[in-house]
Each structure stands twice: as C-alpha cells, then as structure tokens.
Amino acid sequence: SQQAVVCAIDSPPPIGLGFCTQQGPAGPATSCGAWKDSLVFEANRNAYDAFFKDAFPEWKGRTLYLAGESYAGIYVPGFAKAIMDRPIEGVPFGGLMVGDGFTGCEPQPGKPADYCVNFKNIGLFEYPNAMPGPFYDIQFFHGHSQMSESLYRSLMQTCTGAEQAGDAPISAQCQSLLDEMQAQVGYFYPYNLYDACLPRWNTSAHDFAGDKHGTNAAVRRRRTARRSSSLRSPSAGDQDGGVGSPCLGNALPDWLLQDETLAALGVIAGSRFVNTDNGEGFSYTTDQGSVGDIYLRALSLGLRVLIYEGDSDACGLQTAPIEDYFTKLFDDNGIKQTAVWRPWSLENSVQAGYRIEWLDGNATFASIRGSGHLAPLNRPAASLALFSSFVQGASLPGTTWHAA
C-alpha cells in the first residue's frame, strides 16, 4: 500500500467472505454451485467492471495491475485474458505479476486439463504432485543438501529421464529410491523448507482459523502419512522458526475475528470465512491448460510481466521449474533476453535474489533468497522492492548486464 491502492477480491464466491444471494453469507463452500477456471475468469473480470463502474468510479483512470501467488499462476493470467478480451472502460491495464505460481499442464489429447498435477500429493514424494514427475524434487532437495550424495547418484542413474519427467510410469527400482529419499529428507514443510513453525488448528465461532478445508487439510494428510512411517515433525521449541526467525502468533486472525473488526470491514453479521485451498470441500473443475500463450499475448500488447519465486519453496513451484518454463517459452517464441541471470539487491545493497530480463525489463523472472511459497511473509523488504519496481516500470536494483 506504500506504492499503490491494494484491493483483494475473494474469488470465486463463497471463498473468503464472499457469498451468493441464494444462501447468504453463512452459506457453506458449495453454496454458489460448481465453478471452473473459465467461469472464474469471466466472473472476476465482471467484478472489476462493477468495482470501477459502480463501487469506486473515482478510481477510473488509474492503471490496473493484477497480482497473486500459487494457483494465481492460473487465475491471474486468466483474469488478464478476460480483460484483454473485454477491456474495462476507462481503466488502463498495466500488467501482471505472479509468485510461486502453477503454470498449467501442456494440453494432451484425451487427458483432463489438470492431468499433470495432483495437489493432494504436495509435500509427499508421490507423483504427480505440483510437478508431473520427481526430477525437480530430486534436484531441489539435493541442491539444498537434504540427502546423501550416494543416494542422489543412484537416483540419477536408476530413474530414467522419462520417469523423472513424469512421461513414463515409475519403476519399482526408482520408487524404492524415492522412498529412501523420503526417509533421508525426513520432515519438511512444503511451503518453506526451513520453516519449523507448525500450523495451528484453532476453532472459533466464526469458522475462521479452524476451517477443515484448504491448506490445513493437505497438512493433515501429510501428518497422517508420517504417523504410519518413521517420520516425525520437529518441535518449534520456544517458537523458533528453524533458522532463527520467530514463529508467527495469532494476532492477525484474532483481530479479524473481533466483531468490531468485521463490522468496520462491512462484513455482514454471521458471515462464514471459507478457506478452500486446492479445491478441498469445493465443487471445482480445472479447464485451463498451460498459460504460456496468455503471457505472450500480454507482452505483444506492451503489458509488463513479473514472475517471482522463493528459492526455499519446497512444494514444487520453486525457482528452477518455473525459470525453465518461462525461459523456454520466451526463447521458443523469439522474445529477446536482454539481461542474463544476475544478482539483484535492495537499496542497502543486501542481495535479495537473482533475476533475468526480456524486452529490456518488460518481462522479468526473479528469485527471492530465503523465501518460501509466501514471499511477502518470508521476505517483506525484498517483496516490496519487487512490487515497487514492477509498478514503477523499473528494473530491479543491482548488478545489470545487457546482452549484445
């Protein structure tokens, strides 16, 4: 909010505090019926239209940027496509930024749109998870020194390239080594490799922090799987996050649960906060495949694009696979890389991560050192620098090298 007016839209209803008129604000997660990606794209575009036309017409003329993380890797490009198809009158569209985002599956005849992923397997070495095969998990956990060198060599020698890519069934020999990788790696929090702060499942009259769906459900599945094995979650001790950073308290959810806070936010009494990450407890169908063509269209229209990744995100959507995706996409379509991989830094010269640029910075890929899946939570200063450079149309500060 130091750089722009920030508006968060709960999408699709009844996510968050959204609701449908049929059952009202106390309705369950299924109260708005079935959704699919393409319907959400159109509904969200219509919400922006109403936002600027009816709710805040005084904000017309301001440049609109779209931003999000995780499944927003599908949503934000989809919303951008809907706006490019039907621009919002009087509202310039500036571009899109996505953090640690899923990029979709390459369409295959006869296969569903989400054939290459199974988000219920995130945090487990079972495939597909966020990736179709184990290649990037092997590289990530080996690169972060979470397994022995001998196991890494065995994995690379035994598991074929097709098995690692998810293009062929995993053999018994390869699976045995993946099981050993699970044993050697031990417990890890998939949204931040170095985070030992375990989630809390509080209950409340507002059904806010104690929701049985979403990320909590995925974490419980992993915990159940560990109970049947030798794996055990570490203790956060005196609330140490694992690398010297403190675990977060409950101040924000406790504040949001106050009747006075909800009233000040205009929330209707009795509203339910619905948390349905990964579609748990929700009627949802994925119908959007790979989003690469949307990015290409956005760049052809002169829109700005920023892709950022936390290099400690262990869920499968970390730096390497997403860098590979966009580098190949841009190279294959003749989009000129104008700055190679180099460090970027904060104004105080603290190195914040690494970045690549195309089209003189109109498209940027950036990694954030020490960040997990939620960059603004893990590295707020670096995240602010990323956001500021994006909306200001500037390159990230630091060492810059331009290709000939």
PDB file of C-alpha atoms in Angstrom, residues 95-232:
ATOM      1  CA  GLY A  95       0.333  -5.914 -16.478  1.00  0.00           C
ATOM      2  CA  LEU A  96       0.509  -8.936 -14.209  1.00  0.00           C
ATOM      3  CA  MET A  97       2.786 -10.363 -11.533  1.00  0.00           C
ATOM      4  CA  VAL A  98       2.704 -13.928 -10.203  1.00  0.00           C
ATOM      5  CA  GLY A  99       4.642 -15.508  -7.346  1.00  0.00           C
ATOM      6  CA  ASP A 100       5.395 -19.232  -6.968  1.00  0.00           C
ATOM      7  CA  GLY A 101       2.591 -19.924  -9.401  1.00  0.00           C
ATOM      8  CA  PHE A 102       1.335 -23.045 -11.143  1.00  0.00           C
ATOM      9  CA  THR A 103       1.630 -22.616 -14.922  1.00  0.00           C
ATOM     10  CA  GLY A 104      -0.803 -25.320 -16.044  1.00  0.00           C
ATOM     11  CA  CYS A 105      -0.412 -28.580 -17.949  1.00  0.00           C
ATOM     12  CA  GLU A 106       0.517 -28.722 -21.601  1.00  0.00           C
ATOM     13  CA  PRO A 107      -2.667 -29.917 -23.360  1.00  0.00           C
ATOM     14  CA  GLN A 108      -2.685 -33.601 -24.320  1.00  0.00           C
ATOM     15  CA  PRO A 109      -5.452 -35.209 -26.414  1.00  0.00           C
ATOM     16  CA  GLY A 110      -7.807 -37.314 -24.332  1.00  0.00           C
ATOM     17  CA  LYS A 111      -6.433 -36.092 -20.992  1.00  0.00           C
ATOM     18  CA  PRO A 112      -8.104 -33.718 -18.495  1.00  0.00           C
ATOM     19  CA  ALA A 113      -6.709 -30.202 -18.200  1.00  0.00           C
ATOM     20  CA  ASP A 114      -5.039 -30.995 -14.856  1.00  0.00           C
ATOM     21  CA  TYR A 115      -3.586 -34.405 -15.782  1.00  0.00           C
ATOM     22  CA  CYS A 116      -0.027 -33.401 -14.835  1.00  0.00           C
ATOM     23  CA  VAL A 117      -0.700 -32.404 -11.199  1.00  0.00           C
ATOM     24  CA  ASN A 118      -2.270 -33.719  -8.016  1.00  0.00           C
ATOM     25  CA  PHE A 119      -2.188 -31.049  -5.345  1.00  0.00           C
ATOM     26  CA  LYS A 120      -3.153 -33.592  -2.682  1.00  0.00           C
ATOM     27  CA  ASN A 121       0.369 -35.011  -3.040  1.00  0.00           C
ATOM     28  CA  ILE A 122       2.134 -31.718  -2.277  1.00  0.00           C
ATOM     29  CA  GLY A 123       4.683 -32.385   0.442  1.00  0.00           C
ATOM     30  CA  LEU A 124       4.957 -36.062  -0.465  1.00  0.00           C
ATOM     31  CA  PHE A 125       7.273 -37.762  -2.955  1.00  0.00           C
ATOM     32  CA  GLU A 126       4.290 -39.184  -4.813  1.00  0.00           C
ATOM     33  CA  TYR A 127       3.617 -38.196  -8.411  1.00  0.00           C
ATOM     34  CA  PRO A 128       2.202 -36.202  -9.871  1.00  0.00           C
ATOM     35  CA  ASN A 129       2.247 -33.577  -7.097  1.00  0.00           C
ATOM     36  CA  ALA A 130       2.811 -29.960  -8.156  1.00  0.00           C
ATOM     37  CA  MET A 131       5.120 -31.493 -10.776  1.00  0.00           C
ATOM     38  CA  PRO A 132       4.365 -34.466 -13.060  1.00  0.00           C
ATOM     39  CA  GLY A 133       7.494 -36.379 -12.020  1.00  0.00           C
ATOM     40  CA  PRO A 134      10.297 -36.345  -9.418  1.00  0.00           C
ATOM     41  CA  PHE A 135      13.032 -34.545 -11.385  1.00  0.00           C
ATOM     42  CA  TYR A 136      12.698 -31.123  -9.761  1.00  0.00           C
ATOM     43  CA  ASP A 137      12.157 -32.586  -6.279  1.00  0.00           C
ATOM     44  CA  ILE A 138      15.369 -34.580  -6.652  1.00  0.00           C
ATOM     45  CA  GLN A 139      17.294 -31.521  -7.796  1.00  0.00           C
ATOM     46  CA  PHE A 140      15.790 -29.232  -5.147  1.00  0.00           C
ATOM     47  CA  PHE A 141      16.424 -31.441  -2.128  1.00  0.00           C
ATOM     48  CA  HIS A 142      19.861 -32.452  -3.358  1.00  0.00           C
ATOM     49  CA  GLY A 143      20.733 -28.832  -4.055  1.00  0.00           C
ATOM     50  CA  HIS A 144      19.695 -27.899  -0.524  1.00  0.00           C
ATOM     51  CA  SER A 145      21.824 -30.736   0.945  1.00  0.00           C
ATOM     52  CA  GLN A 146      18.853 -32.701   2.263  1.00  0.00           C
ATOM     53  CA  MET A 147      20.075 -36.117   1.043  1.00  0.00           C
ATOM     54  CA  SER A 148      23.329 -38.002   0.649  1.00  0.00           C
ATOM     55  CA  GLU A 149      25.432 -37.733  -2.472  1.00  0.00           C
ATOM     56  CA  SER A 150      25.341 -41.512  -2.926  1.00  0.00           C
ATOM     57  CA  LEU A 151      21.526 -41.510  -2.989  1.00  0.00           C
ATOM     58  CA  TYR A 152      21.496 -38.650  -5.473  1.00  0.00           C
ATOM     59  CA  ARG A 153      23.831 -40.528  -7.807  1.00  0.00           C
ATOM     60  CA  SER A 154      21.700 -43.664  -7.513  1.00  0.00           C
ATOM     61  CA  LEU A 155      18.532 -41.725  -8.318  1.00  0.00           C
ATOM     62  CA  MET A 156      20.091 -40.147 -11.403  1.00  0.00           C
ATOM     63  CA  GLN A 157      21.500 -43.484 -12.587  1.00  0.00           C
ATOM     64  CA  THR A 158      18.387 -45.596 -11.931  1.00  0.00           C
ATOM     65  CA  CYS A 159      15.395 -43.343 -12.643  1.00  0.00           C
ATOM     66  CA  THR A 160      15.175 -42.694 -16.382  1.00  0.00           C
ATOM     67  CA  GLY A 161      14.666 -39.244 -17.825  1.00  0.00           C
ATOM     68  CA  ALA A 162      11.119 -40.189 -18.809  1.00  0.00           C
ATOM     69  CA  GLU A 163      10.356 -41.398 -15.281  1.00  0.00           C
ATOM     70  CA  GLN A 164      11.756 -38.224 -13.753  1.00  0.00           C
ATOM     71  CA  ALA A 165       9.777 -36.045 -16.141  1.00  0.00           C
ATOM     72  CA  GLY A 166       6.532 -37.889 -15.451  1.00  0.00           C
ATOM     73  CA  ASP A 167       6.354 -39.169 -19.025  1.00  0.00           C
ATOM     74  CA  ALA A 168       6.608 -42.850 -18.019  1.00  0.00           C
ATOM     75  CA  PRO A 169       5.422 -44.911 -15.020  1.00  0.00           C
ATOM     76  CA  ILE A 170       7.904 -45.041 -12.159  1.00  0.00           C
ATOM     77  CA  SER A 171       9.580 -48.452 -11.933  1.00  0.00           C
ATOM     78  CA  ALA A 172       9.844 -50.428  -8.712  1.00  0.00           C
ATOM     79  CA  GLN A 173      13.605 -49.735  -8.580  1.00  0.00           C
ATOM     80  CA  CYS A 174      13.117 -45.988  -8.972  1.00  0.00           C
ATOM     81  CA  GLN A 175      10.245 -45.941  -6.457  1.00  0.00           C
ATOM     82  CA  SER A 176      12.423 -47.707  -3.899  1.00  0.00           C
ATOM     83  CA  LEU A 177      14.989 -44.923  -4.213  1.00  0.00           C
ATOM     84  CA  LEU A 178      12.269 -42.256  -3.938  1.00  0.00           C
ATOM     85  CA  ASP A 179      11.108 -43.938  -0.721  1.00  0.00           C
ATOM     86  CA  GLU A 180      14.679 -43.743   0.529  1.00  0.00           C
ATOM     87  CA  MET A 181      14.743 -40.051  -0.451  1.00  0.00           C
ATOM     88  CA  GLN A 182      11.656 -39.516   1.713  1.00  0.00           C
ATOM     89  CA  ALA A 183      13.391 -41.247   4.609  1.00  0.00           C
ATOM     90  CA  GLN A 184      16.606 -39.255   4.181  1.00  0.00           C
ATOM     91  CA  VAL A 185      14.908 -35.882   3.760  1.00  0.00           C
ATOM     92  CA  GLY A 186      12.604 -36.516   6.712  1.00  0.00           C
ATOM     93  CA  TYR A 187      10.048 -33.925   7.722  1.00  0.00           C
ATOM     94  CA  PHE A 188       9.793 -30.743   5.680  1.00  0.00           C
ATOM     95  CA  TYR A 189       7.186 -28.015   5.468  1.00  0.00           C
ATOM     96  CA  PRO A 190       6.377 -27.846   1.746  1.00  0.00           C
ATOM     97  CA  TYR A 191       5.768 -24.103   1.658  1.00  0.00           C
ATOM     98  CA  ASN A 192       9.133 -23.249   3.221  1.00  0.00           C
ATOM     99  CA  LEU A 193      11.879 -25.848   3.510  1.00  0.00           C
ATOM    100  CA  TYR A 194      13.452 -24.251   6.594  1.00  0.00           C
ATOM    101  CA  ASP A 195      10.242 -23.460   8.472  1.00  0.00           C
ATOM    102  CA  ALA A 196       9.565 -25.480  11.640  1.00  0.00           C
ATOM    103  CA  CYS A 197       6.513 -23.417  12.626  1.00  0.00           C
ATOM    104  CA  LEU A 198       3.690 -25.925  12.587  1.00  0.00           C
ATOM    105  CA  PRO A 199       0.155 -24.819  11.637  1.00  0.00           C
ATOM    106  CA  ARG A 200      -2.385 -24.360  14.377  1.00  0.00           C
ATOM    107  CA  TRP A 201      -5.958 -25.531  14.094  1.00  0.00           C
ATOM    108  CA  ASN A 202      -7.913 -23.209  16.321  1.00  0.00           C
ATOM    109  CA  THR A 203     -11.668 -23.177  16.412  1.00  0.00           C
ATOM    110  CA  SER A 204     -13.875 -20.151  16.541  1.00  0.00           C
ATOM    111  CA  ALA A 205     -17.479 -19.076  16.389  1.00  0.00           C
ATOM    112  CA  HIS A 206     -16.766 -17.514  13.007  1.00  0.00           C
ATOM    113  CA  ASP A 207     -15.344 -20.724  11.478  1.00  0.00           C
ATOM    114  CA  PHE A 208     -12.270 -18.669  10.533  1.00  0.00           C
ATOM    115  CA  ALA A 209      -8.972 -20.181  11.706  1.00  0.00           C
ATOM    116  CA  GLY A 210     -10.383 -23.643  12.325  1.00  0.00           C
ATOM    117  CA  ASP A 211     -11.651 -24.362   8.832  1.00  0.00           C
ATOM    118  CA  LYS A 212     -11.297 -28.053   7.996  1.00  0.00           C
ATOM    119  CA  HIS A 213     -10.507 -27.428   4.333  1.00  0.00           C
ATOM    120  CA  GLY A 214      -7.707 -25.779   2.379  1.00  0.00           C
ATOM    121  CA  THR A 215      -4.066 -25.905   3.368  1.00  0.00           C
ATOM    122  CA  ASN A 216      -4.950 -27.360   6.767  1.00  0.00           C
ATOM    123  CA  ALA A 217      -6.464 -30.423   5.117  1.00  0.00           C
ATOM    124  CA  ALA A 218      -3.363 -31.007   2.990  1.00  0.00           C
ATOM    125  CA  VAL A 219      -1.125 -30.650   6.052  1.00  0.00           C
ATOM    126  CA  ARG A 220      -3.242 -33.169   7.976  1.00  0.00           C
ATOM    127  CA  ARG A 221      -2.900 -35.698   5.145  1.00  0.00           C
ATOM    128  CA  ARG A 222       0.872 -35.377   5.292  1.00  0.00           C
ATOM    129  CA  ARG A 223       0.791 -35.715   9.069  1.00  0.00           C
ATOM    130  CA  THR A 224      -1.331 -38.873   8.788  1.00  0.00           C
ATOM    131  CA  ALA A 225       1.131 -40.314   6.266  1.00  0.00           C
ATOM    132  CA  ARG A 226       4.024 -39.589   8.620  1.00  0.00           C
ATOM    133  CA  ARG A 227       2.310 -41.334  11.541  1.00  0.00           C
ATOM    134  CA  SER A 228       2.371 -44.542   9.523  1.00  0.00           C
ATOM    135  CA  SER A 229       6.123 -44.203   8.993  1.00  0.00           C
ATOM    136  CA  SER A 230       9.184 -43.252  10.994  1.00  0.00           C
ATOM    137  CA  LEU A 231       8.874 -39.572  10.107  1.00  0.00           C
ATOM    138  CA  ARG A 232       8.022 -37.117  12.849  1.00  0.00           C
TER     139      ARG A 232
END
